[in-house]
Short mmCIF file of C-alpha atoms in Angstrom, two decimals:
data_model
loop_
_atom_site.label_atom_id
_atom_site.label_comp_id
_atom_site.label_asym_id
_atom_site.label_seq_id
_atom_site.Cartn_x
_atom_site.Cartn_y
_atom_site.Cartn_z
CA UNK J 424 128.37 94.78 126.59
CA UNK J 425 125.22 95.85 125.27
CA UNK J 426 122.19 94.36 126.24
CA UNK J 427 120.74 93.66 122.99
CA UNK J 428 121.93 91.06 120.63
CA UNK J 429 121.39 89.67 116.92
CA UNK J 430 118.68 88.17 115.23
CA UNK J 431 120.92 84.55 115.32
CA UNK J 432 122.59 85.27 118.47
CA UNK J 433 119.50 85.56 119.89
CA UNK J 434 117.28 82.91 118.85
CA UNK J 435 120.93 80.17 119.49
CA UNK J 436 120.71 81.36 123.26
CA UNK J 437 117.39 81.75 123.75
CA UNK J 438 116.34 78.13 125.46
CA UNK J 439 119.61 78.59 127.23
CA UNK J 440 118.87 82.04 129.21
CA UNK J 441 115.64 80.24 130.40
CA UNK J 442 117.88 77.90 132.35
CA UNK J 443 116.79 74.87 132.04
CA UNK J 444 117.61 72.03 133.99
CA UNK J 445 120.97 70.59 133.97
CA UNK J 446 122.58 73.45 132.55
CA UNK J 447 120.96 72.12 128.98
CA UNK J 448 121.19 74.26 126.25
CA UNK J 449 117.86 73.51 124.41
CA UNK J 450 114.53 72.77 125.81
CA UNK J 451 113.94 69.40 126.96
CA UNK J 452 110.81 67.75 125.34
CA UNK J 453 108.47 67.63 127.91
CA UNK J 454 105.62 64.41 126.98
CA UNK J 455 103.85 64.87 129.87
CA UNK J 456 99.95 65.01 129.25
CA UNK J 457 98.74 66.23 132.55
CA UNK J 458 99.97 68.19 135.40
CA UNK J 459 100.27 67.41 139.40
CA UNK J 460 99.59 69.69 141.75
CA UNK J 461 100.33 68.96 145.39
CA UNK J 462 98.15 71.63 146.41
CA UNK J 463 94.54 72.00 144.92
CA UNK J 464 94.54 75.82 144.68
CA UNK J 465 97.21 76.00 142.53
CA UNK J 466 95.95 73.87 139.64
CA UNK J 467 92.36 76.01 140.07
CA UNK J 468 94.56 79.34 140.05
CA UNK J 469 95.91 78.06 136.70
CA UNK J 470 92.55 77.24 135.37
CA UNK J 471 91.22 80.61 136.84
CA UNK J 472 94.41 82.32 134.71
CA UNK J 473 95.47 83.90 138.21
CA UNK J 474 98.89 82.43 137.78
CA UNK J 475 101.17 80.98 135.04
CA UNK J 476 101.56 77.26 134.50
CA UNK J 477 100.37 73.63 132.91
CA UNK J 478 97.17 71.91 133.77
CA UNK J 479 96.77 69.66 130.18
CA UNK J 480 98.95 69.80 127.45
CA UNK J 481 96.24 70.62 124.99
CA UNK J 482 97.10 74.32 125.59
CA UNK J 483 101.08 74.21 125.84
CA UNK J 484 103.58 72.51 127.94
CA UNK J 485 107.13 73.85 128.53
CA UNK J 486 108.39 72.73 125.47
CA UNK J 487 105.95 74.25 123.09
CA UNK J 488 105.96 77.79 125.46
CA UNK J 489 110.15 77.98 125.15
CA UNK J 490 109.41 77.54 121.49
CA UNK J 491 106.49 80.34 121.81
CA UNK J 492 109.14 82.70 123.65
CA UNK J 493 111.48 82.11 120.51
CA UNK J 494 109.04 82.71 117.41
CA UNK J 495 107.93 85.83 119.78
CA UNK J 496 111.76 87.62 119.97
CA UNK J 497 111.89 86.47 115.88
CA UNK J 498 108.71 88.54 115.10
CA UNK J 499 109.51 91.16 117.91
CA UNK J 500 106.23 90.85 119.38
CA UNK J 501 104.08 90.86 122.30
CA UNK J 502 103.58 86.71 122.72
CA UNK J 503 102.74 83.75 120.73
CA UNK J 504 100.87 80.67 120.51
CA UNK J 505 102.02 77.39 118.98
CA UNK J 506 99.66 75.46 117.14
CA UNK J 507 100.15 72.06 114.91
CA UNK J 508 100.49 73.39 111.59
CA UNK J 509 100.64 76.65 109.97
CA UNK J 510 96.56 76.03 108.81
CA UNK J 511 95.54 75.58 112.26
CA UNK J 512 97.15 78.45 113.23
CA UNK J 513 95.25 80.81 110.67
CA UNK J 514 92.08 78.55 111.40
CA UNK J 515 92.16 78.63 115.33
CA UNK J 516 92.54 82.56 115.21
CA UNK J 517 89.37 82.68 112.91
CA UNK J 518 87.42 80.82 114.75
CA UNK J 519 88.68 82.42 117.88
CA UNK J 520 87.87 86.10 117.23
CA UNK J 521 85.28 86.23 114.46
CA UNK J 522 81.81 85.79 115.20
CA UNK J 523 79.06 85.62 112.19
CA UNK J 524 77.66 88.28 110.60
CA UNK J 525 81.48 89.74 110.61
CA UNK J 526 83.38 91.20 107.57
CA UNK J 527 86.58 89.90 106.57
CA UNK J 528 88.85 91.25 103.70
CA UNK J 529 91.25 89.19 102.28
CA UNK J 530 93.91 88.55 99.82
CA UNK J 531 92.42 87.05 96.54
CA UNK J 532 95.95 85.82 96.22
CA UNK J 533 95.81 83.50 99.41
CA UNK J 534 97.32 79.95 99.12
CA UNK J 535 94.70 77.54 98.16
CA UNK J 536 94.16 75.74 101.89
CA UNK J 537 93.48 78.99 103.39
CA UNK J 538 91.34 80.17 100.43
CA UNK J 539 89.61 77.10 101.54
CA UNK J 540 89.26 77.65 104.76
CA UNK J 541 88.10 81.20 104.21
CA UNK J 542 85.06 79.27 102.19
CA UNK J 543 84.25 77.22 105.05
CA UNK J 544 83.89 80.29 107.18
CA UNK J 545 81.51 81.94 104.63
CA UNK J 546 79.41 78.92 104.58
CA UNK J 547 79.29 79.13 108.25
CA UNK J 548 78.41 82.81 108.37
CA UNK J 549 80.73 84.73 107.99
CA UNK J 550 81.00 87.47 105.26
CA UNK J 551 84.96 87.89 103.08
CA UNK J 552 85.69 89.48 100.35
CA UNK J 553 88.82 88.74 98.30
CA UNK J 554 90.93 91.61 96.69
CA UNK J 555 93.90 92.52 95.01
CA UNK J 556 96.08 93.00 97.60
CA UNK J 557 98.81 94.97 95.74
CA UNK J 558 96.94 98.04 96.02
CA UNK J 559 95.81 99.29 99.12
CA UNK J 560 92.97 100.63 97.37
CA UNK J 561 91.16 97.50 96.74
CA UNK J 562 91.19 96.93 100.40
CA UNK J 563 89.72 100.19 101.08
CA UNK J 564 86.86 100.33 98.82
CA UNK J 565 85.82 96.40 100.20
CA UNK J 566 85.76 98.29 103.73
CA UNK J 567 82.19 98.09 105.28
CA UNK J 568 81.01 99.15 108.80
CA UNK J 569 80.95 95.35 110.01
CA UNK J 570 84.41 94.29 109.07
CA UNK J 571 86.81 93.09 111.64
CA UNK J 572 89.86 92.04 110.03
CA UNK J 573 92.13 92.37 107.20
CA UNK J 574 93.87 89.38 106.25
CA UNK J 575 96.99 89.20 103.45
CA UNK J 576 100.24 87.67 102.94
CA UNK J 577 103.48 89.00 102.46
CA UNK J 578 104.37 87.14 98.99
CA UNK J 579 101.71 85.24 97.61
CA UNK J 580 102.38 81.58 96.93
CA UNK J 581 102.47 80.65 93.88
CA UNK J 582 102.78 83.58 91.87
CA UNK J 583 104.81 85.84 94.01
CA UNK J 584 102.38 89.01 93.90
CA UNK J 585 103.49 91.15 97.15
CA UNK J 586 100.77 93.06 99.03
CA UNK J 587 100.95 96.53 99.50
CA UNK J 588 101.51 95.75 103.66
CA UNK J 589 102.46 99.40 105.10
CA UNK J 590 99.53 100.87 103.02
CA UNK J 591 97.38 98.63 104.49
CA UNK J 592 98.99 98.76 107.91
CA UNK J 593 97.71 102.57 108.11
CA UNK J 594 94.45 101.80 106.75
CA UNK J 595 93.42 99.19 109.72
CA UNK J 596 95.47 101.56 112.01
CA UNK J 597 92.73 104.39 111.04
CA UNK J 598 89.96 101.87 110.82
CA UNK J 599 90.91 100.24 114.02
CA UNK J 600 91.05 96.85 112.46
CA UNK J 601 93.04 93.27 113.83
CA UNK J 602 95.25 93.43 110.92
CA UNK J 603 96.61 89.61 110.25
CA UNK J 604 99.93 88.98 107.98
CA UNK J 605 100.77 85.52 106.85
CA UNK J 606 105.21 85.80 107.24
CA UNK J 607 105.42 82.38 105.95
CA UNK J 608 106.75 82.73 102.73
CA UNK J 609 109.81 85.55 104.00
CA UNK J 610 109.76 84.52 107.57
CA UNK J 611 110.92 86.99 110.48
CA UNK J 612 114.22 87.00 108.98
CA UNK J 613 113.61 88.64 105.93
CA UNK J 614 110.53 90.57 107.39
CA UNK J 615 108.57 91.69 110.68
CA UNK J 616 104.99 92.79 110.33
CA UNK J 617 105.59 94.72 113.34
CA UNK J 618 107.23 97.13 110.91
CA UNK J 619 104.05 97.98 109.04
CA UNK J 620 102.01 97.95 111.85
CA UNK J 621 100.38 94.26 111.89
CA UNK J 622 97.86 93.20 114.89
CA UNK J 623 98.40 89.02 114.36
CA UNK J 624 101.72 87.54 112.77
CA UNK J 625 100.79 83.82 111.43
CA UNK J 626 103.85 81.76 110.43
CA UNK J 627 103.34 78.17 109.28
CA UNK J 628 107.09 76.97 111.33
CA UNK J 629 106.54 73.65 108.80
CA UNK J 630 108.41 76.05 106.22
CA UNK J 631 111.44 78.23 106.76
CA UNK J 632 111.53 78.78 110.98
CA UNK J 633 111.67 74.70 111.34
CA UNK J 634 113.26 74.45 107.99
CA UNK J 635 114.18 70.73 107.37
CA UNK J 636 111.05 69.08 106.29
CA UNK J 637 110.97 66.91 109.42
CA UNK J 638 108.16 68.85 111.87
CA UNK J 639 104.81 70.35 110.89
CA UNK J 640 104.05 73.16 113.00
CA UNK J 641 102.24 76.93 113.14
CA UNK J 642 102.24 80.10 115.03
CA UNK J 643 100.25 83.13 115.58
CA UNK J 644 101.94 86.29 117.24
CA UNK J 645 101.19 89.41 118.67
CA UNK J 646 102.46 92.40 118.13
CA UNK J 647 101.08 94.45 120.96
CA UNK J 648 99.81 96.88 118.38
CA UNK J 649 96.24 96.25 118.52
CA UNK J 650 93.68 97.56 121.25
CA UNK J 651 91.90 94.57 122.67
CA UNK J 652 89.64 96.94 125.16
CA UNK J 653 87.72 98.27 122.01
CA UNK J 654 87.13 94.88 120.21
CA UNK J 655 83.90 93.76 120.69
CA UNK J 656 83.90 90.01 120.09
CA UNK J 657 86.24 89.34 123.56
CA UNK J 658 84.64 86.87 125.61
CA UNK J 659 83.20 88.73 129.11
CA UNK J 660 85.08 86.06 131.62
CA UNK J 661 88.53 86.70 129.69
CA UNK J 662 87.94 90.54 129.64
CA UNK J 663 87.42 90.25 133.64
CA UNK J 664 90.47 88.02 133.94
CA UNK J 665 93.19 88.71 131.51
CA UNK J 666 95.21 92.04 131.03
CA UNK J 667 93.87 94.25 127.82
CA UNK J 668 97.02 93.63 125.61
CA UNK J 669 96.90 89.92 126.25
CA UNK J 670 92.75 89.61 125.76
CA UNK J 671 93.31 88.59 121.68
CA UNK J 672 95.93 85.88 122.23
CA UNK J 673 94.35 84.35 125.26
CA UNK J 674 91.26 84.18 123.49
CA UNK J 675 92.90 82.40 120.78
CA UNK J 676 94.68 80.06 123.25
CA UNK J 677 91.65 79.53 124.72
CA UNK J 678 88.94 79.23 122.13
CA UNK J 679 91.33 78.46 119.29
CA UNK J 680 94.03 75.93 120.77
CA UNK J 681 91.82 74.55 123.59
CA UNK J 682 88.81 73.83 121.73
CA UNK J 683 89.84 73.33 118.46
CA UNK J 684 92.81 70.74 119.63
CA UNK J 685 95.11 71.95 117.13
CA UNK J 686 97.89 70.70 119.80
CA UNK J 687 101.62 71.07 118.72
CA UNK J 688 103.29 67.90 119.35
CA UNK J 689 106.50 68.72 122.15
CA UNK J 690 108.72 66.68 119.59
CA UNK J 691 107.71 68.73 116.83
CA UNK J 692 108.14 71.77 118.66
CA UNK J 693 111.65 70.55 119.59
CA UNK J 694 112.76 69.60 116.51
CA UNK J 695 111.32 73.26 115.19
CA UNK J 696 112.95 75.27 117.75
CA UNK J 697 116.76 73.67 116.61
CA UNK J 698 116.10 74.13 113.12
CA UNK J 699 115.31 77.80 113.29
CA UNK J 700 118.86 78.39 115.11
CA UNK J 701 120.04 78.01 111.64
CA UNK J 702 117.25 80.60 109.72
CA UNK J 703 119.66 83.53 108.79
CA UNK J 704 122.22 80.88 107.84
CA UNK J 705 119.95 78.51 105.33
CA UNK J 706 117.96 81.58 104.15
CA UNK J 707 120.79 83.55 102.78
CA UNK J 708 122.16 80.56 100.84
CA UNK J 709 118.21 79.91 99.63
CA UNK J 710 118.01 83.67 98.58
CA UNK J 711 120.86 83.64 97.00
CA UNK J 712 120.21 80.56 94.98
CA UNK J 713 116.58 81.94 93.90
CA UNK J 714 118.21 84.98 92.94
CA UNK J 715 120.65 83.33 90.60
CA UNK J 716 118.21 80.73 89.40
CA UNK J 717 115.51 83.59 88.47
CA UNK J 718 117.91 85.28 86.28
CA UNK J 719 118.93 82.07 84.95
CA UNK J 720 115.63 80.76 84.01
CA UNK J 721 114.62 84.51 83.19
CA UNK J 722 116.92 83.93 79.79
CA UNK J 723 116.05 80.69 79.10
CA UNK J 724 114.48 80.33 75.74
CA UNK J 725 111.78 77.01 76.91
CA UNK J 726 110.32 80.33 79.80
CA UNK J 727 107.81 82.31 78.93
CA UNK J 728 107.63 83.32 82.25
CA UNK J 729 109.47 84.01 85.88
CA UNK J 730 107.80 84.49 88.82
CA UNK J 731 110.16 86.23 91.65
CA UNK J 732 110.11 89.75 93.03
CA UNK J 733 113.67 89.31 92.96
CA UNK J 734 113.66 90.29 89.45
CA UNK J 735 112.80 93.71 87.85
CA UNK J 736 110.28 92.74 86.22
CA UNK J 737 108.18 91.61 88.90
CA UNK J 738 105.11 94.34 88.88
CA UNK J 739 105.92 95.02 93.08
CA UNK J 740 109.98 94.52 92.63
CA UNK J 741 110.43 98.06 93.60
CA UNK J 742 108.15 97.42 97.02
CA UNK J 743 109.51 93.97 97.79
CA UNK J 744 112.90 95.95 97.76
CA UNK J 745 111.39 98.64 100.05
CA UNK J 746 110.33 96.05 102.59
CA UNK J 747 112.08 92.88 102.77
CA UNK J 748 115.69 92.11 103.69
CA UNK J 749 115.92 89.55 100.60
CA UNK J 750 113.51 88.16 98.04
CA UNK J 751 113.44 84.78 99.24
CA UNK J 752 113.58 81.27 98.40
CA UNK J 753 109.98 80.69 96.71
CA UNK J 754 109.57 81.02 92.66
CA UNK J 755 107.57 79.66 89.98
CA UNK J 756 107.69 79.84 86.12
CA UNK J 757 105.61 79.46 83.33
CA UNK J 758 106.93 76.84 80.40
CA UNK J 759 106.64 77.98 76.50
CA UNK J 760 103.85 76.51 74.80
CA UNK J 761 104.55 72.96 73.39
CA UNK J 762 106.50 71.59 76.54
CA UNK J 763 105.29 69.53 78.87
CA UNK J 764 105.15 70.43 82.24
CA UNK J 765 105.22 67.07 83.74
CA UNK J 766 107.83 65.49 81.19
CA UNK J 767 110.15 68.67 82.52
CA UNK J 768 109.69 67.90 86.28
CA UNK J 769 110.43 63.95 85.45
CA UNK J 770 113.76 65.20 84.03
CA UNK J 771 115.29 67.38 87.16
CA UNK J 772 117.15 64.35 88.82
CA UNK J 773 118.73 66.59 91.75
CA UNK J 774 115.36 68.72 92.05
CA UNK J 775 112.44 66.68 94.24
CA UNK J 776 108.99 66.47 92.97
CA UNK J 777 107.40 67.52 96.54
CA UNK J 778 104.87 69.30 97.94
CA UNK J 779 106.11 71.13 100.82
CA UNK J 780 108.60 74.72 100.45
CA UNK J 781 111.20 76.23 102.98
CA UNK J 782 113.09 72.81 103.27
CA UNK J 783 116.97 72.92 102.85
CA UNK J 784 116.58 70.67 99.62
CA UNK J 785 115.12 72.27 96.11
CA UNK J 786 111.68 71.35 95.87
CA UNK J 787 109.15 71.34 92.88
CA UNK J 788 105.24 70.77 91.82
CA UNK J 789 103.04 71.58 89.15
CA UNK J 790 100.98 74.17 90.46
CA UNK J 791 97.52 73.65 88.37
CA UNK J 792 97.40 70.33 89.19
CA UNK J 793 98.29 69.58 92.80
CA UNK J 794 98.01 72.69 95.37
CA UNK J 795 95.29 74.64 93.76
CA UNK J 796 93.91 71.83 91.50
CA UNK J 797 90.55 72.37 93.87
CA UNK J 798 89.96 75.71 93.09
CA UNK J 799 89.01 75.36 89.32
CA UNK J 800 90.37 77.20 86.53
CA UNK J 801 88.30 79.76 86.53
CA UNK J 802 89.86 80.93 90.13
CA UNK J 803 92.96 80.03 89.00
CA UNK J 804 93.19 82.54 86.33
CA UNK J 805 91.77 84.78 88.38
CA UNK J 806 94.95 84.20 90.49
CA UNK J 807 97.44 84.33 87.54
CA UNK J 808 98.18 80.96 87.16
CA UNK J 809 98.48 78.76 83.81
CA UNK J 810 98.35 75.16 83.41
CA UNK J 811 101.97 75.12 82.49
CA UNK J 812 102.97 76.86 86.08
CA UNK J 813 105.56 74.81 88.37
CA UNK J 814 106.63 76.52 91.72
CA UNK J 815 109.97 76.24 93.02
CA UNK J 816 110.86 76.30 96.83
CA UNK J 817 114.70 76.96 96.42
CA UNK J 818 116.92 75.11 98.68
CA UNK J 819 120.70 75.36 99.66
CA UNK J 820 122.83 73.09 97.39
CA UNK J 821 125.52 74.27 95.44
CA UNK J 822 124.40 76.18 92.73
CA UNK J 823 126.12 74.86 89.76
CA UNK J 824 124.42 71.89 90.37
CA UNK J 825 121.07 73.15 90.47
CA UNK J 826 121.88 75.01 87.10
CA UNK J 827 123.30 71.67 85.47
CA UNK J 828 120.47 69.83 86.70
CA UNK J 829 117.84 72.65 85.14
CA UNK J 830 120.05 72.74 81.79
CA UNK J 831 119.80 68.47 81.08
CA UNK J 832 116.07 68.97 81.81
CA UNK J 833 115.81 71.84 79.32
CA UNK J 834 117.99 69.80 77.08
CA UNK J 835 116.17 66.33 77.20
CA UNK J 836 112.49 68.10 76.70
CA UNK J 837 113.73 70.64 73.88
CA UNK J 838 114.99 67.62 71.89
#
């Protein structure tokens, strides 16, 4: 029988083959806080990173690391940390690695929290500059002899634009640069950045991994790809201590996890590890129901506009093909001049008006208003998105029901 199995099979035995006790086959959560040590010199070895194991829970306890071990066979990497949410994740590895004076380039397509985040950074030092991401390009002509990092998403939330990743893969694989790729919005089932040569893997688990609205949660991965030895901003005790390919990640354990406190709760981390045994399962029905809902609202007179590289008339359809396994579960759409935007939403009766994506239910917001209401309009339309936008996180009902609920809403505001 052959050693290596499926991407379910898998992550469903993967707390099992770490045996824990009792023959359970998930994780227990473990709530402890602190650690005992009957002998002194171990709890000092684990301090001194001489040997592996829990001293405060701050850092990880065996719940959050069995969860760590899972995201890491997802993304094929090298290791993983856990954090509490998906923005702590890509906050903690900032702060972590980047020092000021440094020279990020990012998407200019970046959800709005990390956009903001990215601003708080630049007030504190640091130098970014935002591009079009769909053409690798734009990344290279923002290159300068102090930047560090490259930092994109695989399909930009709201409006779908898809970054031009294995272009930019080679480019920081020349440059020698930590190349950081937000998998959120397909997840490691649909796509591994490993494949176009990513340094750092972020996934908020909040979204599709977790997938039932019930745990916030983040993680940062790495690939292995990235030479630590020649990256200048790794703290001198953790170069003496720690092994080259794990310098990065312990430095964002360390600096990032332990110092920021961005703590993933052992509940949380429990109820994220179950719900991603069921990824491939929830995000082939979501996919599926995205696809035939883009299409649908594609014809529909009260559209002026889809947003889903499902459809060939997204500007990177033919890439998102190229890369991804399916188009995945996250939409939006413009309205036709005249109709409300909010009097729509308060028709859908089976769709929820909610902020979060990646749950199993169909979820909606008005785009302009809510998640990137801080940015301004003038950023906004810099980001291709109109007043009259709503975004769609897809879920897995039946789809006739989702159409009938979209058709009465069409009906009620076109009347």
């Amino acid at each position: 029988m052959s050693n290596k199995k499926g991407f379910t099979t898998t992550i469903l035995h993967s707390d099992r083959l770490l045996k824990p006790e009792f023959g359970a086959l998930h994780q227990p959560v473990h709530n402890a806080v602190t650690w005992g040590y009957d002998d002194v010199q171990g709890l000092v070895n684990v301090f001194q990173n001489k040997t592996k194991g829990y001293a405060y829970s701050r850092q990880g306890n065996p719940t959050t690391t069995a969860l760590e071990h899972k995201v890491t066979q997802m993304e094929q990497g090298l290791a993983s940390v856990s954090f509490s949410t998906g923005m702590a994740a890509i906050s903690s590895t900032i702060l972590a690695l980047m020092k000021a004076g440094d020279h990020i380039i990012a998407s200019s397509y970046l959800f709005g929290n990390t956009r903001s985040i990215m601003q708080t950074y630049m007030d504190l030092g640091l130098d970014i500059s935002f591009v079009d991401a769909t053409d690798v390009q734009n990344i290279k002509n923002a290159y300068q002899e102090n930047t560090k990092m490259v930092f994109v998403e695989t399909i930009a939330n709201p409006a779908t634009q898809v970054a031009d990743l294995g272009a930019i893969g080679d480019f920081c694989e020349d440059k020698k640069l930590i190349y950081v790729v937000d998998n959120t919005m397909t997840s490691p089932y649909l796509f591994r950045p490993v494949a176009v040569k990513a340094s750092l893997v972020i996934n908020s688990l909040t979204k599709y991994i977790g997938g039932h609205g019930n745990a916030l949660g983040g993680s940062v991965t790495d690939t292995g790809l990235f030479d630590w030895l020649n990256f200048p901003n790794i703290a001198p005790i953790i170069r003496e201590q720690i092994r080259p390919e794990m310098q990065g990640l312990t430095q964002i354990r360390k600096r990032g996890l332990r110092d920021g406190g961005g703590t993933l709760a052992p509940e949380a981390a429990h109820s994220i590890s179950v719900g991603s045994e069921t990824i491939a399962l929830r995000l082939e029905r979501a996919c599926s129901n995205a696809a035939a809902l883009a299409e649908f609202l594609d014809n529909h007179p009260l559209i002026s506009k889809v947003y889903y590289p499902g459809l060939k008339s997204h500007p990177q359809h033919k890439l998102a093909s190229e890369l991804f396994l399916r188009y995945g579960g996250l939409m939006s759409f413009a309205l036709v001049d005249g109709i409300d935007c909010f009097k729509f939403l308060n028709e859908l009766k089976l769709v929820i008006k909610s902020s979060n994506l990646g749950d199993t239910r169909t979820l909606a917001i008005p785009v302009a208003h809510t998640i990137f209401f801080e940015l301004g309009k003038e950023r906004r339309d810099e980001m291709g998105i109109p007043d009259s936008m709503v975004r769609l996180s897809v879920g897995i009902e039946d789809f006739d029901d989702l159409r009938e609920d979209f058709s009465a809403a069409f009906a009620a505001v076109s009347n």
